[in-house]
């Protein structure tokens, strides 16, 4: 009688999509898309910076990028799920979480439950304006979205857990904050909203740097006009263009025409 033939064990590897809820997977796809869009528009600084989104159905968990991947490489499966205490809950990548990214994003997610998405950038224009004593000036209509913007003084690299309290205090209920001598920070009720405000804030900083470089007298509207314009431009749930939901499907179509791998 011949001995039984032993079959090698078959290791079944489940995809990330199979291990998370449908709602979390959609958040992962949208967040990966946001990373790709930020890369596409040139708002990156090699491996630095971060965008996060709260995991749907939770108050203390968020998704963030693996520290070691370029924004253009990030896809839905590579995003790391972490909680506000720093515990890594799910990580299918070979990388960890940036310490400063954890401090900044956990602070906002703990305090601002109305803001599901948080983004932080170091762009030349954003860093330049962050170092200007005058702050962000209302030089153009785009800039007037930020007539009321928060500021946070530089304390060194943001890897000190104690800075979370001051970040939250200075942000208040604003949707955007200039981190002095550092860069920009924005938040939104969802990913489309956060990307929308980031795009507009980056554009406002670019306009300011270009206008001031022209070395000519700048025209400033009256405060009444500024307040009136701000009131019309600030985000409202019913205003699709103000909260980013109108442009988001078009931006995804733009991405899909170039590369759909962010959906993996």
mmCIF file of C-alpha atoms in Angstrom:
data_model
loop_
_atom_site.group_PDB
_atom_site.id
_atom_site.type_symbol
_atom_site.label_atom_id
_atom_site.label_comp_id
_atom_site.label_asym_id
_atom_site.label_seq_id
_atom_site.Cartn_x
_atom_site.Cartn_y
_atom_site.Cartn_z
ATOM 1 C CA UNK A 1 0.000 0.000 0.000
ATOM 2 C CA UNK A 2 1.461 3.313 -1.017
ATOM 3 C CA UNK A 3 1.781 5.991 1.710
ATOM 4 C CA UNK A 4 -0.572 8.962 1.391
ATOM 5 C CA UNK A 5 0.804 11.878 -0.539
ATOM 6 C CA UNK A 6 1.044 14.918 1.680
ATOM 7 C CA UNK A 7 -0.009 18.178 0.086
ATOM 8 C CA UNK A 8 1.928 21.337 0.961
ATOM 9 C CA UNK A 9 -0.001 23.754 3.128
ATOM 10 C CA UNK A 10 -1.680 26.461 1.125
ATOM 11 C CA UNK A 11 -1.351 29.928 2.662
ATOM 12 C CA UNK A 12 -4.358 32.041 1.931
ATOM 13 C CA UNK A 13 -3.538 35.730 1.934
ATOM 14 C CA UNK A 14 -6.514 38.005 2.362
ATOM 15 C CA UNK A 15 -6.449 41.379 0.686
ATOM 16 C CA UNK A 16 -6.726 44.536 2.780
ATOM 17 C CA UNK A 17 -10.103 45.167 1.199
ATOM 18 C CA UNK A 18 -11.349 41.853 2.589
ATOM 19 C CA UNK A 19 -10.173 42.752 6.095
ATOM 20 C CA UNK A 20 -11.863 46.116 6.515
ATOM 21 C CA UNK A 21 -15.427 47.386 6.282
ATOM 22 C CA UNK A 22 -16.825 48.716 3.018
ATOM 23 C CA UNK A 23 -16.936 52.185 4.567
ATOM 24 C CA UNK A 24 -13.294 52.044 5.605
ATOM 25 C CA UNK A 25 -12.262 50.774 2.177
ATOM 26 C CA UNK A 26 -14.003 53.718 0.500
ATOM 27 C CA UNK A 27 -12.235 56.095 2.892
ATOM 28 C CA UNK A 28 -8.942 54.421 1.987
ATOM 29 C CA UNK A 29 -9.574 54.863 -1.731
ATOM 30 C CA UNK A 30 -10.499 58.526 -1.306
ATOM 31 C CA UNK A 31 -7.517 59.222 0.953
ATOM 32 C CA UNK A 32 -5.136 57.514 -1.489
ATOM 33 C CA UNK A 33 -6.668 59.656 -4.240
ATOM 34 C CA UNK A 34 -6.027 62.753 -2.127
ATOM 35 C CA UNK A 35 -2.362 61.809 -1.749
ATOM 36 C CA UNK A 36 -2.044 61.324 -5.511
ATOM 37 C CA UNK A 37 -3.729 64.673 -6.190
ATOM 38 C CA UNK A 38 -1.441 66.476 -3.761
ATOM 39 C CA UNK A 39 1.511 64.914 -5.596
ATOM 40 C CA UNK A 40 0.033 65.866 -8.957
ATOM 41 C CA UNK A 41 -0.304 69.512 -7.956
ATOM 42 C CA UNK A 42 3.212 69.636 -6.533
ATOM 43 C CA UNK A 43 2.384 70.084 -2.852
ATOM 44 C CA UNK A 44 4.879 67.460 -1.645
ATOM 45 C CA UNK A 45 8.298 67.500 0.036
ATOM 46 C CA UNK A 46 9.767 64.071 -0.702
ATOM 47 C CA UNK A 47 8.648 61.727 2.122
ATOM 48 C CA UNK A 48 7.571 64.503 4.485
ATOM 49 C CA UNK A 49 4.065 65.630 5.425
ATOM 50 C CA UNK A 50 0.829 63.803 5.903
ATOM 51 C CA UNK A 51 -2.899 63.633 5.228
ATOM 52 C CA UNK A 52 -5.233 61.668 7.475
ATOM 53 C CA UNK A 53 -8.892 60.720 7.676
ATOM 54 C CA UNK A 54 -10.903 59.416 10.578
ATOM 55 C CA UNK A 55 -11.913 55.782 10.185
ATOM 56 C CA UNK A 56 -15.690 55.752 9.555
ATOM 57 C CA UNK A 57 -17.658 54.707 12.609
ATOM 58 C CA UNK A 58 -14.893 55.607 15.076
ATOM 59 C CA UNK A 59 -13.835 58.685 17.020
ATOM 60 C CA UNK A 60 -10.295 57.622 17.980
ATOM 61 C CA UNK A 61 -8.869 55.942 14.866
ATOM 62 C CA UNK A 62 -7.490 57.431 11.671
ATOM 63 C CA UNK A 63 -5.693 56.428 8.482
ATOM 64 C CA UNK A 64 -2.353 57.991 7.593
ATOM 65 C CA UNK A 65 0.504 57.455 5.156
ATOM 66 C CA UNK A 66 3.386 55.026 5.695
ATOM 67 C CA UNK A 67 6.537 57.052 6.408
ATOM 68 C CA UNK A 68 8.788 55.877 3.608
ATOM 69 C CA UNK A 69 6.485 56.042 0.606
ATOM 70 C CA UNK A 70 6.186 58.931 -1.818
ATOM 71 C CA UNK A 71 2.699 60.367 -2.199
ATOM 72 C CA UNK A 72 2.611 59.137 -5.792
ATOM 73 C CA UNK A 73 3.125 55.551 -4.561
ATOM 74 C CA UNK A 74 0.384 55.446 -1.954
ATOM 75 C CA UNK A 75 -2.649 53.263 -2.574
ATOM 76 C CA UNK A 76 -5.683 52.277 -0.530
ATOM 77 C CA UNK A 77 -4.052 49.149 0.906
ATOM 78 C CA UNK A 78 -0.836 50.796 2.082
ATOM 79 C CA UNK A 79 -2.462 53.299 4.455
ATOM 80 C CA UNK A 80 -1.859 52.674 8.153
ATOM 81 C CA UNK A 81 -4.693 52.570 10.689
ATOM 82 C CA UNK A 82 -3.677 54.060 14.044
ATOM 83 C CA UNK A 83 -5.468 55.346 17.121
ATOM 84 C CA UNK A 84 -5.022 58.648 18.958
ATOM 85 C CA UNK A 85 -2.867 56.930 21.601
ATOM 86 C CA UNK A 86 -0.355 55.868 18.981
ATOM 87 C CA UNK A 87 -1.340 52.214 18.753
ATOM 88 C CA UNK A 88 -1.009 50.776 15.247
ATOM 89 C CA UNK A 89 -4.185 48.809 14.555
ATOM 90 C CA UNK A 90 -3.586 47.715 10.974
ATOM 91 C CA UNK A 91 -0.512 48.078 8.784
ATOM 92 C CA UNK A 92 -0.017 46.133 5.568
ATOM 93 C CA UNK A 93 3.032 48.185 4.563
ATOM 94 C CA UNK A 94 6.696 47.806 5.494
ATOM 95 C CA UNK A 95 6.834 51.243 7.107
ATOM 96 C CA UNK A 96 5.783 53.036 10.260
ATOM 97 C CA UNK A 97 4.149 56.373 11.069
ATOM 98 C CA UNK A 98 6.053 59.653 11.196
ATOM 99 C CA UNK A 99 6.230 60.928 14.793
ATOM 100 C CA UNK A 100 5.360 64.524 13.907
ATOM 101 C CA UNK A 101 2.517 63.276 11.743
ATOM 102 C CA UNK A 102 1.075 61.388 14.689
ATOM 103 C CA UNK A 103 1.316 64.404 17.015
ATOM 104 C CA UNK A 104 -0.312 66.854 14.608
ATOM 105 C CA UNK A 105 -3.065 64.611 13.313
ATOM 106 C CA UNK A 106 -3.978 62.915 16.574
ATOM 107 C CA UNK A 107 -4.367 66.359 18.155
ATOM 108 C CA UNK A 108 -6.897 67.506 15.571
ATOM 109 C CA UNK A 109 -8.789 64.210 15.427
ATOM 110 C CA UNK A 110 -9.132 64.165 19.220
ATOM 111 C CA UNK A 111 -10.519 67.693 19.398
ATOM 112 C CA UNK A 112 -12.381 68.328 16.131
ATOM 113 C CA UNK A 113 -14.952 65.611 15.571
ATOM 114 C CA UNK A 114 -16.517 67.818 12.911
ATOM 115 C CA UNK A 115 -13.340 67.521 10.817
ATOM 116 C CA UNK A 116 -12.769 64.036 9.463
ATOM 117 C CA UNK A 117 -9.777 64.902 7.260
ATOM 118 C CA UNK A 118 -6.586 66.793 8.121
ATOM 119 C CA UNK A 119 -3.757 67.755 5.733
ATOM 120 C CA UNK A 120 -0.353 69.311 6.358
ATOM 121 C CA UNK A 121 2.073 70.583 3.707
ATOM 122 C CA UNK A 122 5.518 72.154 3.324
ATOM 123 C CA UNK A 123 5.384 73.972 -0.010
ATOM 124 C CA UNK A 124 7.720 76.826 -0.993
ATOM 125 C CA UNK A 125 4.843 79.312 -1.098
ATOM 126 C CA UNK A 126 3.267 78.040 2.107
ATOM 127 C CA UNK A 127 6.550 78.112 3.999
ATOM 128 C CA UNK A 128 7.354 81.564 2.632
ATOM 129 C CA UNK A 129 4.052 83.028 3.835
ATOM 130 C CA UNK A 130 4.447 81.238 7.173
ATOM 131 C CA UNK A 131 7.604 83.295 7.739
ATOM 132 C CA UNK A 132 6.028 86.645 6.832
ATOM 133 C CA UNK A 133 5.153 88.867 9.784
ATOM 134 C CA UNK A 134 2.102 90.136 7.878
ATOM 135 C CA UNK A 135 0.679 86.625 7.557
ATOM 136 C CA UNK A 136 -1.679 85.783 4.711
ATOM 137 C CA UNK A 137 -2.950 88.908 2.954
ATOM 138 C CA UNK A 138 -6.359 89.195 1.220
ATOM 139 C CA UNK A 139 -4.810 90.075 -2.145
ATOM 140 C CA UNK A 140 -7.236 88.220 -4.408
ATOM 141 C CA UNK A 141 -10.681 86.670 -4.245
ATOM 142 C CA UNK A 142 -9.156 83.239 -3.624
ATOM 143 C CA UNK A 143 -7.287 84.635 -0.615
ATOM 144 C CA UNK A 144 -10.459 86.075 0.893
ATOM 145 C CA UNK A 145 -11.629 82.589 1.808
ATOM 146 C CA UNK A 146 -9.025 82.956 4.571
ATOM 147 C CA UNK A 147 -9.818 86.389 5.961
ATOM 148 C CA UNK A 148 -10.200 84.484 9.243
ATOM 149 C CA UNK A 149 -7.335 81.996 9.538
ATOM 150 C CA UNK A 150 -5.492 80.604 12.547
ATOM 151 C CA UNK A 151 -1.782 80.867 13.362
ATOM 152 C CA UNK A 152 0.468 78.645 15.469
ATOM 153 C CA UNK A 153 3.967 79.725 16.511
ATOM 154 C CA UNK A 154 6.888 77.466 15.707
ATOM 155 C CA UNK A 155 8.035 75.239 18.577
ATOM 156 C CA UNK A 156 10.554 73.107 16.719
ATOM 157 C CA UNK A 157 9.854 69.769 15.028
ATOM 158 C CA UNK A 158 6.325 68.807 16.038
ATOM 159 C CA UNK A 159 7.187 65.496 17.692
ATOM 160 C CA UNK A 160 6.489 66.640 21.263
ATOM 161 C CA UNK A 161 3.181 65.204 22.476
ATOM 162 C CA UNK A 162 2.660 68.271 24.679
ATOM 163 C CA UNK A 163 2.291 70.477 21.597
ATOM 164 C CA UNK A 164 -1.056 68.855 20.787
ATOM 165 C CA UNK A 165 -2.864 71.052 23.307
ATOM 166 C CA UNK A 166 -1.480 74.243 21.781
ATOM 167 C CA UNK A 167 -2.161 73.140 18.213
ATOM 168 C CA UNK A 168 -5.802 72.537 19.090
ATOM 169 C CA UNK A 169 -6.057 75.802 21.030
ATOM 170 C CA UNK A 170 -4.679 77.857 18.150
ATOM 171 C CA UNK A 171 -6.738 76.105 15.454
ATOM 172 C CA UNK A 172 -10.009 76.673 17.323
ATOM 173 C CA UNK A 173 -12.905 76.195 14.934
ATOM 174 C CA UNK A 174 -11.024 77.374 11.844
ATOM 175 C CA UNK A 175 -10.643 75.252 8.729
ATOM 176 C CA UNK A 176 -7.061 76.381 8.102
ATOM 177 C CA UNK A 177 -4.002 77.340 10.117
ATOM 178 C CA UNK A 178 -0.598 78.701 9.168
ATOM 179 C CA UNK A 179 2.152 77.025 11.172
ATOM 180 C CA UNK A 180 4.691 79.834 11.571
ATOM 181 C CA UNK A 181 8.104 79.107 9.989
ATOM 182 C CA UNK A 182 6.767 75.678 9.073
ATOM 183 C CA UNK A 183 3.906 75.276 6.616
ATOM 184 C CA UNK A 184 0.153 74.915 6.251
ATOM 185 C CA UNK A 185 -2.515 72.872 8.035
ATOM 186 C CA UNK A 186 -6.118 72.428 6.884
ATOM 187 C CA UNK A 187 -9.063 70.312 7.917
ATOM 188 C CA UNK A 188 -12.428 69.477 6.416
ATOM 189 C CA UNK A 189 -15.598 67.583 7.176
ATOM 190 C CA UNK A 190 -14.453 64.964 4.655
ATOM 191 C CA UNK A 191 -11.641 64.319 2.177
ATOM 192 C CA UNK A 192 -13.084 66.383 -0.712
ATOM 193 C CA UNK A 193 -13.582 69.343 1.623
ATOM 194 C CA UNK A 194 -10.053 69.162 2.997
ATOM 195 C CA UNK A 195 -8.476 68.919 -0.448
ATOM 196 C CA UNK A 196 -10.596 71.829 -1.622
ATOM 197 C CA UNK A 197 -9.440 74.127 1.178
ATOM 198 C CA UNK A 198 -5.831 72.973 0.777
ATOM 199 C CA UNK A 199 -5.856 73.775 -2.942
ATOM 200 C CA UNK A 200 -7.284 77.236 -2.308
ATOM 201 C CA UNK A 201 -4.907 78.020 0.548
ATOM 202 C CA UNK A 202 -1.881 76.931 -1.462
ATOM 203 C CA UNK A 203 -3.067 79.093 -4.362
ATOM 204 C CA UNK A 204 -3.534 82.076 -2.025
ATOM 205 C CA UNK A 205 0.044 81.682 -0.780
ATOM 206 C CA UNK A 206 1.381 81.416 -4.337
ATOM 207 C CA UNK A 207 -0.465 84.606 -5.299
ATOM 208 C CA UNK A 208 0.979 86.453 -2.316
ATOM 209 C CA UNK A 209 4.566 85.408 -3.004
ATOM 210 C CA UNK A 210 4.237 86.435 -6.662
ATOM 211 C CA UNK A 211 2.556 89.752 -5.881
ATOM 212 C CA UNK A 212 5.070 90.738 -3.212
ATOM 213 C CA UNK A 213 7.956 89.765 -5.492
ATOM 214 C CA UNK A 214 6.699 92.320 -8.032
ATOM 215 C CA UNK A 215 7.826 95.074 -5.624
ATOM 216 C CA UNK A 216 4.899 97.367 -6.316
ATOM 217 C CA UNK A 217 2.152 98.868 -4.189
ATOM 218 C CA UNK A 218 -0.622 96.368 -3.518
ATOM 219 C CA UNK A 219 -4.331 97.210 -3.455
ATOM 220 C CA UNK A 220 -6.310 96.053 -0.425
ATOM 221 C CA UNK A 221 -10.141 95.939 -0.433
ATOM 222 C CA UNK A 222 -12.009 97.485 2.474
ATOM 223 C CA UNK A 223 -12.714 95.355 5.546
ATOM 224 C CA UNK A 224 -16.443 95.470 4.783
ATOM 225 C CA UNK A 225 -15.864 93.986 1.329
ATOM 226 C CA UNK A 226 -13.507 91.392 2.761
ATOM 227 C CA UNK A 227 -16.058 90.254 5.341
ATOM 228 C CA UNK A 228 -18.838 90.171 2.746
ATOM 229 C CA UNK A 229 -16.707 88.085 0.389
ATOM 230 C CA UNK A 230 -15.572 85.752 3.172
ATOM 231 C CA UNK A 231 -19.172 85.157 4.204
ATOM 232 C CA UNK A 232 -20.035 84.030 0.689
ATOM 233 C CA UNK A 233 -16.926 81.873 0.299
ATOM 234 C CA UNK A 234 -16.830 80.016 3.599
ATOM 235 C CA UNK A 235 -17.880 76.344 3.397
ATOM 236 C CA UNK A 236 -21.508 75.407 3.926
ATOM 237 C CA UNK A 237 -23.024 71.909 3.794
ATOM 238 C CA UNK A 238 -25.430 72.924 1.035
ATOM 239 C CA UNK A 239 -22.758 74.647 -1.098
ATOM 240 C CA UNK A 240 -21.166 71.891 -3.188
ATOM 241 C CA UNK A 241 -18.460 74.111 -4.635
ATOM 242 C CA UNK A 242 -17.524 75.515 -1.239
ATOM 243 C CA UNK A 243 -17.198 72.130 0.458
ATOM 244 C CA UNK A 244 -15.354 70.423 -2.391
ATOM 245 C CA UNK A 245 -18.009 67.862 -3.292
ATOM 246 C CA UNK A 246 -18.675 69.365 -6.716
ATOM 247 C CA UNK A 247 -15.074 69.066 -7.925
ATOM 248 C CA UNK A 248 -14.223 65.706 -6.316
ATOM 249 C CA UNK A 249 -15.742 63.382 -8.971
ATOM 250 C CA UNK A 250 -14.018 65.404 -11.697
ATOM 251 C CA UNK A 251 -10.698 65.141 -9.850
ATOM 252 C CA UNK A 252 -11.111 61.367 -9.564
ATOM 253 C CA UNK A 253 -11.801 61.178 -13.297
ATOM 254 C CA UNK A 254 -8.592 63.130 -13.856
ATOM 255 C CA UNK A 255 -6.669 60.635 -11.732
ATOM 256 C CA UNK A 256 -8.271 57.634 -13.416
ATOM 257 C CA UNK A 257 -7.251 58.876 -16.844
ATOM 258 C CA UNK A 258 -3.624 58.840 -15.695
ATOM 259 C CA UNK A 259 -3.305 55.957 -13.221
ATOM 260 C CA UNK A 260 -5.901 53.922 -11.341
ATOM 261 C CA UNK A 261 -3.414 52.177 -9.032
ATOM 262 C CA UNK A 262 -4.417 54.373 -6.070
ATOM 263 C CA UNK A 263 -7.542 52.207 -5.881
ATOM 264 C CA UNK A 264 -5.543 49.020 -5.166
#
